[in-house]
Amino acid sequence: MKSYDLLNEKWISVIYDERGSEKNVSLLEVFENAHLYKDLAGDTPAQNFAILRFLLSILQTVYSRFDAGGKSYEYVELDKKFIPVVGVDEDDEDDYLFELEQTWVGLWESEKFTDIIGEYLKKWSDRFDLFGEEYPFYQISEKDMEKLKITKKGELNFRLVNRILSESNNKIELFSSITEENKDYLSDASLTRWIITFQGFTGTGDKAKFPNMKESASKGWLMGLGGLYLQGENLKQTLLLNLILSNNSEIQTPIWEKELEEKIEDLFNKTPDNLAELYTSWSRLLLVNDIKDKKRTLFAVQLPGIESTNFFLEPMTMWRGMLSKGGEVEYVPRMHNNDEAFWRNFGVLCVSGKKVFVKKGVEIESRRPGIMQWYNKLVENSYIKNDIAEIVAVGMSYNKDASTMPNGEIYDVLNIYNEILLDSSEIGWVKRIDDEVDLVKRVIDFELKVFAKEIANVRNIKSDRLVELVTTEAYFSVDVPFREWILNIRENDEKEEKIKVWRKELKNIIIEQADKLFYSAGKKDVMGKFNEDEKRTSNIITAYNYFVGSINKILKIEGGRKYE
């Protein structure tokens, strides 16, 4: 019988030196040598995110039961497979959470992860075989399909599972980097990575539902996230920076520790109560159809998704506040915008309680991602000495139709000195940076846009194309200088002077964008156009002078040329 043992087969792609060299390593190796690897090196950033969460689920499980020295906690009684027999007693909860925190500190200070991870994985080795007869990895067996009375199964070609392609049988991907004859080929290593990724970034183009399921099919939990994680100097650091050990005392229950009935019950429950369960949640029941002399496919059965409203157990996403029908403020994961640089979300990322908007008299405030709250805790307690916080944004966009087919990938990085993130008072750097982000948005999305609209009107341009081009180019021009300004901020910098320097640079960038329109003016632009509604003549000179004056006033910078 075919076997692919994930503990020993080399299937996880990593970068192992400063030159960016890549290789595949086994599940045991990735933990044994995480301190020697620079980063994950999967096929896409979204795949790296899914694999990172899978690896974190193992760490969440192991180190909720064993301390940094590999010794089990006195509050946890384990059976022969290292599963807690009972949960932590309520009276011991505070002590247990404190020890979890100390375990994290011990792991951070040690050179490498302890051998207890390998011991745990070997106890569960039968659950980490891609083609296991009874427990195929991240799938259920044919026998279990029969037990669940599943007679209708969707069949997915690998070209759909492979998110480099995301190609259905009905729509050919043009200009593909993969030849037609190889679109449905995946090695066992690649297939393993993509199965993990597919459970998170799924889509709903397949039609076979779980028997009697009335809920909508899950599009994959990760598909709806504005995914975030913290990047360290090596893979061990990255894993630990995102390992939130002391969030609660619930027993960690990854999917592979559950038998069929419990697995199905929890997948329909919609509300995981621990991170290991959340990080390994499935969107589909899958089974590799590995028939000889026929291209391999995946059998798939739809499952319901996780209820996302106010699901704050999820730490690795931004949040969007909205008003419910009952008039209460609710939060759902906020996806990344393909057209926006990550720093434009600085307030959502780093500020808690910021008034975002008012609806029906109710103030809706920002809510910080859990991973950022965790990072602040590490810095405040001096557990880490990293100078720079490297915050990674990752996600996938998808078609707004019944298929929710992935159609794009988001990846961005924001670097900032972590001492700045702690300065969150009303006059602190976090608030001041957020104000400057809002100012950039105002200058571009209102002032520059109004100027561009005025010119479009003078030129009788009916579409919004000119305005979109001007604002897009402005944001592009601001992007690198603003990132560099943030990165160069230090705790003891004089705030007003530092902000003044930035605003001068911002003014030059924005005026340069306006100049491109001004210097392309023709005779018609100078003569202008009479506005019947406002009873005035608009031309490019008056529009430009008004724009420059507004910019000077907003940025509180005196001077600036005008044209007569």
Short mmCIF file of N, CA and C in Angstrom, two decimals, residues 209-217 268 270 304:
data_model
loop_
_atom_site.label_atom_id
_atom_site.label_comp_id
_atom_site.label_asym_id
_atom_site.label_seq_id
_atom_site.Cartn_x
_atom_site.Cartn_y
_atom_site.Cartn_z
N LYS A 209 -22.55 18.58 -1.15
CA LYS A 209 -22.67 18.95 0.25
C LYS A 209 -22.67 17.72 1.15
N PHE A 210 -22.32 17.96 2.40
CA PHE A 210 -22.47 16.92 3.40
C PHE A 210 -23.96 16.56 3.50
N PRO A 211 -24.28 15.27 3.68
CA PRO A 211 -25.69 14.86 3.72
C PRO A 211 -26.54 15.68 4.67
N ASN A 212 -27.66 16.19 4.15
CA ASN A 212 -28.65 16.95 4.93
C ASN A 212 -28.10 18.28 5.48
N MET A 213 -27.01 18.76 4.93
CA MET A 213 -26.46 20.04 5.38
C MET A 213 -27.27 21.19 4.81
N LYS A 214 -27.79 22.03 5.70
CA LYS A 214 -28.61 23.16 5.27
C LYS A 214 -27.82 24.47 5.28
N GLU A 215 -26.68 24.50 5.95
CA GLU A 215 -25.87 25.71 6.02
C GLU A 215 -25.18 25.98 4.69
N SER A 216 -24.75 27.22 4.51
CA SER A 216 -23.96 27.57 3.32
C SER A 216 -22.58 26.91 3.43
N ALA A 217 -22.02 26.60 2.29
CA ALA A 217 -20.70 25.95 2.28
C ALA A 217 -19.61 26.95 2.66
N PHE A 268 -19.14 21.07 12.54
CA PHE A 268 -20.46 21.66 12.39
C PHE A 268 -20.79 22.64 13.51
N LYS A 270 -19.11 25.30 14.41
CA LYS A 270 -18.85 26.65 13.89
C LYS A 270 -18.05 27.56 14.82
N PRO A 304 -19.89 23.33 6.56
CA PRO A 304 -20.22 24.72 6.89
C PRO A 304 -18.99 25.45 7.40
#
